């Protein structure tokens, strides 16, 4: 493993320590074979050179994921590597293809997330971080590709996590090969659901584990030809039967006993149970409860698991009856009977438990007592009953309990296998073996002997597999290798199982003799194996024996070997329980055939176990094995505690160190060429300077240093044990000499620097002294010059002061005089200005007063003049009012009002014929009366005019003098009579007006009544509509034709609205269309008259056929690519125009929508991988969806309310007539801004029926589907490139070897690496051009690229966290350069199309920023989590920090304090499963809604879209032609 010859002073080594197994130290002195070492804890020790192992000082700080990569493959190196990884929560480590799993004793859900399974699916072993999923995936892929069965062997001591590891394997295999069950649950679900049942009856608390499996389990998962799970079977080995009767403190019995004691009260009362401490089989230990575990809850969970597995309620009750019977059976104590060596139940308590046991087992209590206390001996002469003493009766009782429990457990396993079902046609399977590990306690009995025998068998299989893997590795590299000595343990297996002289054979022989005891058995062993190296007789014991196993010596106590080996059922028990009244209990003891009884004279547990083990080994030999070694880090069952001695023992027991020993026998050190050259290239600089092949360069380096026995393969250098240390010693010498040269040059530099500093200081001191002397001389001269200057300035100051005083005095006098003069002038000017203001104000007041007087007079004159004119006009009006013409005009107005009322009453009468007959008659009578009154008034007026004319003629013709007085009197009488008659007419007119007012009031009341009846009628109409809808659904085909005919009839009416209408109907229709005040009943009647039907029935069939032809032509047209008109898709525009023109949105039943959807669906199915055509259909579908979103509204929507309030035509007949008005109102095909008609905002929405709304939903689904197909196609296109980007740094690192001669190769390599990123950018650019060419809305383009960049972020980030080789400094620089390419692309694409895509790369950008930043150990956790990587979680930061390695400068990751703080934060948040997952999930949802599309897309003008020639020439599509204004 290591060669101490290469250890020199200063070497870092591993030295043995009693507490820590191995501890690091540094060699300080070597005296021959003795070495003085200073350990890292400060102590100095002296040890032999042969007991030291070299330490790799250049090993990564976080360890290596595969221990075959260790420079020194020895025990301390393996232990240190596991410890480093365990401290980083890296619980999985490879040793070749063997997985070592260390139990973390805490939840790590991020390791078993669904996304983690997806990452390991199909990944080669070693590409990702070590994981149990990787082993399962390799086994599954080997089975699929090679068609050979595989097996996964999970081993380890109790508490190492074997059962949990097996569950993870099952879950992953179910993930790979699972499928939906046709009936009920899938096979993998049933296998996983069987675990709680087996754990309840086969697991127990031991000293080392609270849930230890006390049986071996081999699960065969069967697969069909397609790789799907088709069946399964569970095999169990060596249930620890003795635990039923014997439990040592602080362990517990099997879980099921405690679960039943914690069952609901009715269950406890039914089985007459109590607290566990009241039962003998449970109170042998003081431990009755487990911390943090509820037995009551687990009991209910076990019952539910039984239901799921398929155990019926009756069977469950019988199972727990047997469990309760075993507990009561243990409480039966025996005392001495009346006869010699006889026994009976000791007391009443024992009799009670005996009776209860018989009741639960449904057998006779007396027969049960006889079976326990007596034995039947059959002789040729007679049958003799022999009584048992109390001790023998107790042994008999325990034997019955163990037999019952063993039979019950076997029944459960058989039941589970029947429930799961096996696929006998399956040719491939994956077996998962969950077997107990090697055990060595203070007291080792028959169970430990069988367990260790099993592990010896498996160890031999393991050694053969490891040796085979070594040979395959050597053959793969094509190196010359001689046969390596195979370490075999066949001698131990012969000692145990060889016939006839093995331990098991001797044990069976001793069991067949009634008088044999454990002492005679032990003596037989001593005599037989006294010369066997593997067998040792202890000096201080007469019955113990020791076996030297591969993992160490184990001393066994043979006290109970004979009792535990016996496996026959006492005939009394067989007869008693076989005749039980409980079918379940009777089924556990089936009758044994006489031939079988005679043929099998003796049966033992050891022989049966040996047979089962042989069958297991045959199964394993027929499969390709994979190994998982589970390790328990400490006996406290707590996280973050790593006990070196304990783990070394487990590695030894698990065979890991044995595998390392096999590797060391060959070539334990294997290094790729580039790694070897990087590390040892300095031993031969001339090799690096020359242009040598890597393989030749490695040869030259090794030959130069005189290394012999090495091998150079195709890609690796293989070194014998110790050669790595020898090379490191040479390397240390070279580095030491180089360090000395550097030190010598450094000291020279320091001395010269010191001399230069002293010389510069001396010159500085001289300069300083000279400067101080010059300063003193300069100060004297300066003082003299200053004195002269002070004198001069003093004299000048005095002279200037005298001059200034004189000047100030003169100025004061001048200022005073000038001030007096200015004050006088100012006073004069102010008086003059005040006088001017007073004059101006007075003149203004005078002019204003004159103006007001003049205005008042003028207005008064005008008022008087206008008053006179008004009085004259008033007189004329009064005279005119007295005349009869005014009365006539009033009558004419009244007549007009009556006519209008009559017309309105007639119209309402036609609308409500049945409801208003009485009112119509009254109105008719009133009308006749008014006509008669009108005639009377006309006659009276005519008679009055005639009489006046006659009077005038009579006056003119009469003699002027003689007959003047009589004529005057007669005329006066006539005038008076006429006046009286006129007064009577006025009175009658007033009466008529009063009657008219009463009629108006009655009409208003009638109108209110009509309104109430109208509301009731509308409610009735709604119910009628509901009934009509139901009728339409039942008569779908007929109503479809009727609806289409109705539309055609409406179009016919709109084309010639006056063709079928009479003059009266036409006038009423025009009035209704213009005023929207009344309902056109007349038109409704005329349209359904016989004359209309005769004309309309003839073209009905031809119109329907024409409609079908138009639809066929439209479908044929849109099934072909029509291109674009500007940026508008032609297909979407013509579909929308046609549907709008045909009024398809308002039809109850039509097939045009389904045909359009089918056309789109067929087109998409044919071009699923053609992004160009998918983009074309996405553009058309989204545009059509936009038009529908802005046009359609649901039937009965609130948008119709304003129309109903504005028009009274919203009644049933009004809506019917409204639907016959020809061209739809408000339909304007100009959708753009600036177009006449107001665009979309002023467009009246169409009230859509159910088919139109369903069509809109289907179109929405197709938009989402096409979007998803385009996005997934781009993901598929860039996924291989992303994989190359991830793999590129690792695959090309071999070519990037350090050295000046390889700089050109490095540059070319970097260009080759960046080409993968450029390929991604090229794909993105082509994809963007495709979307632009097909005018896909920018909103959808932004969404696509946002999700694509999120996909890139997820893939890169997850790969970074799962691949340690990617988490390096150089890889960070590489990915950073690639991200720069993507950023440049986003800038070129602009925000219109790229949007926020760049922000989606935040995780990988911040992670890369962390990788390439310098001086990581100086960074605090706050700076990293808040400034550098604010988006990343603590789990992600912890993962990156622990996996980081600097392959360029050799720097370290963050400090240990930061790592510790991260671990504390992760522990505090360990219960949050979401936060514990450090991987990202890819979002494949649809990130938009219809409303978002509608709001984001611009308005579209489809008025000027030219239709295709094939439908543009058809007259039926003339409405598609652009309008010419």
mmCIF file of C-alpha atoms in Angstrom, residues 782-1060:
data_model
loop_
_atom_site.group_PDB
_atom_site.id
_atom_site.type_symbol
_atom_site.label_atom_id
_atom_site.label_comp_id
_atom_site.label_asym_id
_atom_site.label_seq_id
_atom_site.Cartn_x
_atom_site.Cartn_y
_atom_site.Cartn_z
ATOM 1 C CA UNK A 782 14.818 87.968 5.862
ATOM 2 C CA UNK A 783 14.566 89.673 9.301
ATOM 3 C CA UNK A 784 16.617 92.706 8.096
ATOM 4 C CA UNK A 785 14.550 93.097 4.959
ATOM 5 C CA UNK A 786 11.406 92.892 7.030
ATOM 6 C CA UNK A 787 12.505 95.724 9.354
ATOM 7 C CA UNK A 788 13.144 98.065 6.392
ATOM 8 C CA UNK A 789 9.782 97.134 4.927
ATOM 9 C CA UNK A 790 7.998 97.841 8.250
ATOM 10 C CA UNK A 791 9.566 101.328 8.489
ATOM 11 C CA UNK A 792 8.592 102.187 4.934
ATOM 12 C CA UNK A 793 5.051 101.033 5.402
ATOM 13 C CA UNK A 794 4.668 102.930 8.705
ATOM 14 C CA UNK A 795 5.661 106.267 7.137
ATOM 15 C CA UNK A 796 3.389 105.665 4.173
ATOM 16 C CA UNK A 797 0.513 104.824 6.519
ATOM 17 C CA UNK A 798 0.845 108.070 8.461
ATOM 18 C CA UNK A 799 0.875 110.244 5.328
ATOM 19 C CA UNK A 800 -2.084 108.445 3.825
ATOM 20 C CA UNK A 801 -4.074 108.794 7.067
ATOM 21 C CA UNK A 802 -3.713 112.612 7.075
ATOM 22 C CA UNK A 803 -4.766 112.833 3.441
ATOM 23 C CA UNK A 804 -7.779 110.624 4.027
ATOM 24 C CA UNK A 805 -9.042 112.731 6.968
ATOM 25 C CA UNK A 806 -8.923 115.945 4.902
ATOM 26 C CA UNK A 807 -10.669 114.326 1.944
ATOM 27 C CA UNK A 808 -13.516 112.982 4.100
ATOM 28 C CA UNK A 809 -14.234 116.417 5.569
ATOM 29 C CA UNK A 810 -14.564 118.010 2.110
ATOM 30 C CA UNK A 811 -16.874 115.307 0.937
ATOM 31 C CA UNK A 812 -19.182 115.672 3.971
ATOM 32 C CA UNK A 813 -19.701 119.409 3.283
ATOM 33 C CA UNK A 814 -20.397 118.817 -0.422
ATOM 34 C CA UNK A 815 -22.902 116.089 0.394
ATOM 35 C CA UNK A 816 -24.894 118.264 2.763
ATOM 36 C CA UNK A 817 -25.305 121.110 0.251
ATOM 37 C CA UNK A 818 -26.338 118.846 -2.559
ATOM 38 C CA UNK A 819 -28.881 117.127 -0.264
ATOM 39 C CA UNK A 820 -30.666 120.410 0.576
ATOM 40 C CA UNK A 821 -31.000 121.303 -3.107
ATOM 41 C CA UNK A 822 -32.353 117.867 -4.043
ATOM 42 C CA UNK A 823 -34.960 117.986 -1.221
ATOM 43 C CA UNK A 824 -36.342 121.297 -2.456
ATOM 44 C CA UNK A 825 -36.676 120.018 -6.036
ATOM 45 C CA UNK A 826 -38.371 116.806 -4.890
ATOM 46 C CA UNK A 827 -40.928 118.675 -2.788
ATOM 47 C CA UNK A 828 -41.927 120.909 -5.755
ATOM 48 C CA UNK A 829 -42.340 117.967 -8.102
ATOM 49 C CA UNK A 830 -44.545 116.051 -5.615
ATOM 50 C CA UNK A 831 -46.924 119.061 -5.202
ATOM 51 C CA UNK A 832 -47.212 119.444 -8.982
ATOM 52 C CA UNK A 833 -48.047 115.768 -9.456
ATOM 53 C CA UNK A 834 -50.754 115.825 -6.733
ATOM 54 C CA UNK A 835 -52.493 118.776 -8.371
ATOM 55 C CA UNK A 836 -52.478 117.045 -11.731
ATOM 56 C CA UNK A 837 -54.068 113.901 -10.231
ATOM 57 C CA UNK A 838 -56.860 115.895 -8.547
ATOM 58 C CA UNK A 839 -57.710 117.679 -11.825
ATOM 59 C CA UNK A 840 -57.800 114.387 -13.742
ATOM 60 C CA UNK A 841 -60.095 112.738 -11.174
ATOM 61 C CA UNK A 842 -62.550 115.663 -11.236
ATOM 62 C CA UNK A 843 -62.785 115.754 -15.041
ATOM 63 C CA UNK A 844 -63.351 111.980 -15.115
ATOM 64 C CA UNK A 845 -66.174 112.231 -12.585
ATOM 65 C CA UNK A 846 -67.879 114.950 -14.514
ATOM 66 C CA UNK A 847 -67.771 113.058 -17.853
ATOM 67 C CA UNK A 848 -69.027 109.860 -16.200
ATOM 68 C CA UNK A 849 -72.026 111.603 -14.619
ATOM 69 C CA UNK A 850 -73.034 113.092 -17.962
ATOM 70 C CA UNK A 851 -72.793 109.690 -19.676
ATOM 71 C CA UNK A 852 -74.985 107.974 -17.073
ATOM 72 C CA UNK A 853 -77.734 110.602 -17.389
ATOM 73 C CA UNK A 854 -77.707 110.360 -21.186
ATOM 74 C CA UNK A 855 -77.890 106.521 -21.081
ATOM 75 C CA UNK A 856 -80.778 106.561 -18.575
ATOM 76 C CA UNK A 857 -82.808 108.877 -20.781
ATOM 77 C CA UNK A 858 -82.211 106.827 -23.899
ATOM 78 C CA UNK A 859 -83.324 103.594 -22.229
ATOM 79 C CA UNK A 860 -86.470 105.255 -20.907
ATOM 80 C CA UNK A 861 -87.405 106.484 -24.362
ATOM 81 C CA UNK A 862 -86.853 103.061 -25.886
ATOM 82 C CA UNK A 863 -88.989 101.370 -23.219
ATOM 83 C CA UNK A 864 -91.896 103.699 -23.789
ATOM 84 C CA UNK A 865 -91.736 103.230 -27.547
ATOM 85 C CA UNK A 866 -91.607 99.466 -27.262
ATOM 86 C CA UNK A 867 -94.505 99.528 -24.758
ATOM 87 C CA UNK A 868 -96.707 101.333 -27.252
ATOM 88 C CA UNK A 869 -95.866 98.885 -30.004
ATOM 89 C CA UNK A 870 -96.542 95.928 -27.671
ATOM 90 C CA UNK A 871 -99.944 97.336 -26.656
ATOM 91 C CA UNK A 872 -100.976 97.674 -30.264
ATOM 92 C CA UNK A 873 -99.867 94.123 -30.945
ATOM 93 C CA UNK A 874 -101.748 92.941 -27.868
ATOM 94 C CA UNK A 875 -104.936 94.516 -29.114
ATOM 95 C CA UNK A 876 -104.584 92.845 -32.474
ATOM 96 C CA UNK A 877 -104.018 89.475 -30.781
ATOM 97 C CA UNK A 878 -107.053 89.919 -28.558
ATOM 98 C CA UNK A 879 -109.195 90.769 -31.540
ATOM 99 C CA UNK A 880 -107.881 87.750 -33.417
ATOM 100 C CA UNK A 881 -108.538 85.514 -30.456
ATOM 101 C CA UNK A 882 -112.161 86.522 -30.377
ATOM 102 C CA UNK A 883 -112.680 85.363 -33.848
ATOM 103 C CA UNK A 884 -113.955 81.834 -34.654
ATOM 104 C CA UNK A 885 -110.838 80.938 -36.603
ATOM 105 C CA UNK A 886 -108.890 80.504 -33.360
ATOM 106 C CA UNK A 887 -111.426 77.968 -32.186
ATOM 107 C CA UNK A 888 -111.111 76.098 -35.440
ATOM 108 C CA UNK A 889 -107.328 75.931 -35.171
ATOM 109 C CA UNK A 890 -107.669 74.528 -31.656
ATOM 110 C CA UNK A 891 -110.084 71.936 -32.979
ATOM 111 C CA UNK A 892 -107.652 71.014 -35.762
ATOM 112 C CA UNK A 893 -104.855 70.521 -33.243
ATOM 113 C CA UNK A 894 -107.123 68.363 -31.123
ATOM 114 C CA UNK A 895 -108.038 66.334 -34.157
ATOM 115 C CA UNK A 896 -104.408 65.743 -34.958
ATOM 116 C CA UNK A 897 -103.781 64.599 -31.419
ATOM 117 C CA UNK A 898 -106.761 62.282 -31.580
ATOM 118 C CA UNK A 899 -105.554 60.855 -34.880
ATOM 119 C CA UNK A 900 -102.138 60.210 -33.441
ATOM 120 C CA UNK A 901 -103.651 58.537 -30.364
ATOM 121 C CA UNK A 902 -105.909 56.494 -32.598
ATOM 122 C CA UNK A 903 -102.938 55.287 -34.695
ATOM 123 C CA UNK A 904 -100.919 54.336 -31.646
ATOM 124 C CA UNK A 905 -103.893 52.496 -30.148
ATOM 125 C CA UNK A 906 -104.415 50.626 -33.395
ATOM 126 C CA UNK A 907 -100.743 49.627 -33.506
ATOM 127 C CA UNK A 908 -100.767 48.407 -29.904
ATOM 128 C CA UNK A 909 -103.970 46.556 -30.654
ATOM 129 C CA UNK A 910 -102.200 44.630 -33.456
ATOM 130 C CA UNK A 911 -99.324 43.743 -31.134
ATOM 131 C CA UNK A 912 -101.547 42.663 -28.252
ATOM 132 C CA UNK A 913 -104.667 41.440 -29.986
ATOM 133 C CA UNK A 914 -105.680 38.922 -27.415
ATOM 134 C CA UNK A 915 -104.945 41.198 -24.470
ATOM 135 C CA UNK A 916 -106.502 44.522 -25.672
ATOM 136 C CA UNK A 917 -109.763 43.745 -27.448
ATOM 137 C CA UNK A 918 -111.911 45.611 -24.899
ATOM 138 C CA UNK A 919 -109.669 48.677 -24.946
ATOM 139 C CA UNK A 920 -109.685 48.764 -28.729
ATOM 140 C CA UNK A 921 -113.493 48.820 -28.833
ATOM 141 C CA UNK A 922 -113.641 51.764 -26.411
ATOM 142 C CA UNK A 923 -111.086 53.653 -28.438
ATOM 143 C CA UNK A 924 -113.087 52.959 -31.624
ATOM 144 C CA UNK A 925 -116.283 54.306 -30.012
ATOM 145 C CA UNK A 926 -114.388 57.359 -28.792
ATOM 146 C CA UNK A 927 -113.059 57.910 -32.273
ATOM 147 C CA UNK A 928 -116.543 57.724 -33.825
ATOM 148 C CA UNK A 929 -117.913 60.139 -31.209
ATOM 149 C CA UNK A 930 -115.117 62.595 -31.904
ATOM 150 C CA UNK A 931 -115.766 62.362 -35.636
ATOM 151 C CA UNK A 932 -119.457 63.103 -35.084
ATOM 152 C CA UNK A 933 -118.603 66.062 -32.884
ATOM 153 C CA UNK A 934 -116.181 67.256 -35.527
ATOM 154 C CA UNK A 935 -118.913 67.038 -38.156
ATOM 155 C CA UNK A 936 -121.311 68.986 -35.929
ATOM 156 C CA UNK A 937 -118.734 71.690 -35.374
ATOM 157 C CA UNK A 938 -118.060 71.879 -39.093
ATOM 158 C CA UNK A 939 -121.777 72.115 -39.869
ATOM 159 C CA UNK A 940 -122.287 74.768 -37.199
ATOM 160 C CA UNK A 941 -119.415 76.818 -38.571
ATOM 161 C CA UNK A 942 -120.716 76.482 -42.086
ATOM 162 C CA UNK A 943 -124.273 77.465 -41.000
ATOM 163 C CA UNK A 944 -122.922 80.435 -39.056
ATOM 164 C CA UNK A 945 -121.020 81.648 -42.104
ATOM 165 C CA UNK A 946 -124.105 81.267 -44.299
ATOM 166 C CA UNK A 947 -126.292 83.096 -41.813
ATOM 167 C CA UNK A 948 -123.850 85.947 -41.590
ATOM 168 C CA UNK A 949 -123.688 86.222 -45.313
ATOM 169 C CA UNK A 950 -127.500 86.093 -45.519
ATOM 170 C CA UNK A 951 -127.756 88.753 -42.820
ATOM 171 C CA UNK A 952 -125.358 91.000 -44.660
ATOM 172 C CA UNK A 953 -127.273 90.529 -47.896
ATOM 173 C CA UNK A 954 -130.569 91.236 -46.138
ATOM 174 C CA UNK A 955 -129.243 94.391 -44.613
ATOM 175 C CA UNK A 956 -127.871 95.536 -47.898
ATOM 176 C CA UNK A 957 -131.108 94.789 -49.756
ATOM 177 C CA UNK A 958 -133.508 96.283 -47.135
ATOM 178 C CA UNK A 959 -134.741 99.933 -47.451
ATOM 179 C CA UNK A 960 -132.495 102.193 -45.423
ATOM 180 C CA UNK A 961 -135.204 104.281 -43.533
ATOM 181 C CA UNK A 962 -138.481 102.479 -43.321
ATOM 182 C CA UNK A 963 -137.409 98.934 -42.413
ATOM 183 C CA UNK A 964 -134.239 99.758 -40.560
ATOM 184 C CA UNK A 965 -135.447 99.128 -37.037
ATOM 185 C CA UNK A 966 -137.202 95.711 -37.551
ATOM 186 C CA UNK A 967 -134.338 94.339 -39.522
ATOM 187 C CA UNK A 968 -131.943 95.420 -36.884
ATOM 188 C CA UNK A 969 -133.991 93.766 -34.190
ATOM 189 C CA UNK A 970 -134.272 90.544 -36.186
ATOM 190 C CA UNK A 971 -130.563 90.450 -36.996
ATOM 191 C CA UNK A 972 -129.787 91.083 -33.386
ATOM 192 C CA UNK A 973 -131.928 88.132 -32.331
ATOM 193 C CA UNK A 974 -130.220 85.946 -34.845
ATOM 194 C CA UNK A 975 -126.841 87.052 -33.653
ATOM 195 C CA UNK A 976 -127.862 86.446 -30.081
ATOM 196 C CA UNK A 977 -129.212 83.031 -30.932
ATOM 197 C CA UNK A 978 -126.015 82.248 -32.767
ATOM 198 C CA UNK A 979 -123.978 83.464 -29.818
ATOM 199 C CA UNK A 980 -125.991 81.226 -27.501
ATOM 200 C CA UNK A 981 -125.454 78.354 -29.847
ATOM 201 C CA UNK A 982 -121.715 79.089 -29.969
ATOM 202 C CA UNK A 983 -121.643 79.141 -26.166
ATOM 203 C CA UNK A 984 -123.338 75.742 -26.141
ATOM 204 C CA UNK A 985 -120.786 74.427 -28.598
ATOM 205 C CA UNK A 986 -118.003 75.773 -26.406
ATOM 206 C CA UNK A 987 -119.518 74.026 -23.400
ATOM 207 C CA UNK A 988 -119.816 70.772 -25.340
ATOM 208 C CA UNK A 989 -116.230 71.200 -26.529
ATOM 209 C CA UNK A 990 -115.112 71.660 -22.951
ATOM 210 C CA UNK A 991 -117.049 68.535 -21.993
ATOM 211 C CA UNK A 992 -115.362 66.664 -24.824
ATOM 212 C CA UNK A 993 -111.984 67.887 -23.623
ATOM 213 C CA UNK A 994 -112.759 66.648 -20.121
ATOM 214 C CA UNK A 995 -113.830 63.286 -21.564
ATOM 215 C CA UNK A 996 -110.608 63.249 -23.606
ATOM 216 C CA UNK A 997 -108.586 63.866 -20.432
ATOM 217 C CA UNK A 998 -110.367 60.963 -18.740
ATOM 218 C CA UNK A 999 -109.621 58.764 -21.729
ATOM 219 C CA UNK A 1000 -106.001 59.795 -21.605
ATOM 220 C CA UNK A 1001 -105.812 58.783 -17.957
ATOM 221 C CA UNK A 1002 -107.449 55.472 -18.780
ATOM 222 C CA UNK A 1003 -105.003 55.019 -21.663
ATOM 223 C CA UNK A 1004 -102.058 55.625 -19.310
ATOM 224 C CA UNK A 1005 -103.439 53.058 -16.873
ATOM 225 C CA UNK A 1006 -103.942 50.615 -19.727
ATOM 226 C CA UNK A 1007 -100.408 51.261 -20.901
ATOM 227 C CA UNK A 1008 -99.056 50.460 -17.412
ATOM 228 C CA UNK A 1009 -101.059 47.254 -17.389
ATOM 229 C CA UNK A 1010 -99.660 46.440 -20.830
ATOM 230 C CA UNK A 1011 -96.105 46.976 -19.526
ATOM 231 C CA UNK A 1012 -96.726 44.571 -16.645
ATOM 232 C CA UNK A 1013 -98.118 41.986 -19.034
ATOM 233 C CA UNK A 1014 -95.150 42.570 -21.333
ATOM 234 C CA UNK A 1015 -92.736 41.721 -18.517
ATOM 235 C CA UNK A 1016 -94.660 38.550 -17.774
ATOM 236 C CA UNK A 1017 -94.603 37.735 -21.454
ATOM 237 C CA UNK A 1018 -90.798 38.176 -21.555
ATOM 238 C CA UNK A 1019 -90.418 35.731 -18.685
ATOM 239 C CA UNK A 1020 -92.607 33.297 -20.575
ATOM 240 C CA UNK A 1021 -90.463 33.876 -23.654
ATOM 241 C CA UNK A 1022 -87.311 32.939 -21.705
ATOM 242 C CA UNK A 1023 -88.889 29.671 -20.621
ATOM 243 C CA UNK A 1024 -89.936 29.065 -24.199
ATOM 244 C CA UNK A 1025 -86.346 29.634 -25.316
ATOM 245 C CA UNK A 1026 -85.086 27.097 -22.789
ATOM 246 C CA UNK A 1027 -87.562 24.532 -24.049
ATOM 247 C CA UNK A 1028 -86.596 25.340 -27.603
ATOM 248 C CA UNK A 1029 -82.886 24.808 -26.779
ATOM 249 C CA UNK A 1030 -83.685 21.375 -25.359
ATOM 250 C CA UNK A 1031 -85.680 20.565 -28.447
ATOM 251 C CA UNK A 1032 -82.815 21.734 -30.644
ATOM 252 C CA UNK A 1033 -80.389 19.378 -28.898
ATOM 253 C CA UNK A 1034 -82.707 16.422 -29.506
ATOM 254 C CA UNK A 1035 -83.225 17.348 -33.153
ATOM 255 C CA UNK A 1036 -79.703 18.506 -33.937
ATOM 256 C CA UNK A 1037 -79.553 17.675 -37.617
ATOM 257 C CA UNK A 1038 -82.943 19.189 -38.477
ATOM 258 C CA UNK A 1039 -82.341 22.352 -36.483
ATOM 259 C CA UNK A 1040 -78.908 22.774 -38.074
ATOM 260 C CA UNK A 1041 -80.538 22.941 -41.517
ATOM 261 C CA UNK A 1042 -83.267 25.239 -40.233
ATOM 262 C CA UNK A 1043 -80.731 27.602 -38.670
ATOM 263 C CA UNK A 1044 -78.712 27.802 -41.873
ATOM 264 C CA UNK A 1045 -81.887 28.348 -43.913
ATOM 265 C CA UNK A 1046 -82.839 31.088 -41.504
ATOM 266 C CA UNK A 1047 -79.538 32.822 -42.131
ATOM 267 C CA UNK A 1048 -79.981 32.474 -45.893
ATOM 268 C CA UNK A 1049 -83.532 33.849 -45.601
ATOM 269 C CA UNK A 1050 -82.166 36.826 -43.669
ATOM 270 C CA UNK A 1051 -79.612 37.443 -46.378
ATOM 271 C CA UNK A 1052 -82.337 37.208 -49.017
ATOM 272 C CA UNK A 1053 -84.426 39.743 -47.112
ATOM 273 C CA UNK A 1054 -81.411 42.026 -46.736
ATOM 274 C CA UNK A 1055 -80.755 41.886 -50.474
ATOM 275 C CA UNK A 1056 -84.338 42.881 -51.469
ATOM 276 C CA UNK A 1057 -86.163 44.206 -48.419
ATOM 277 C CA UNK A 1058 -89.031 45.760 -50.428
ATOM 278 C CA UNK A 1059 -89.694 42.852 -52.731
ATOM 279 C CA UNK A 1060 -92.210 41.017 -50.583
#
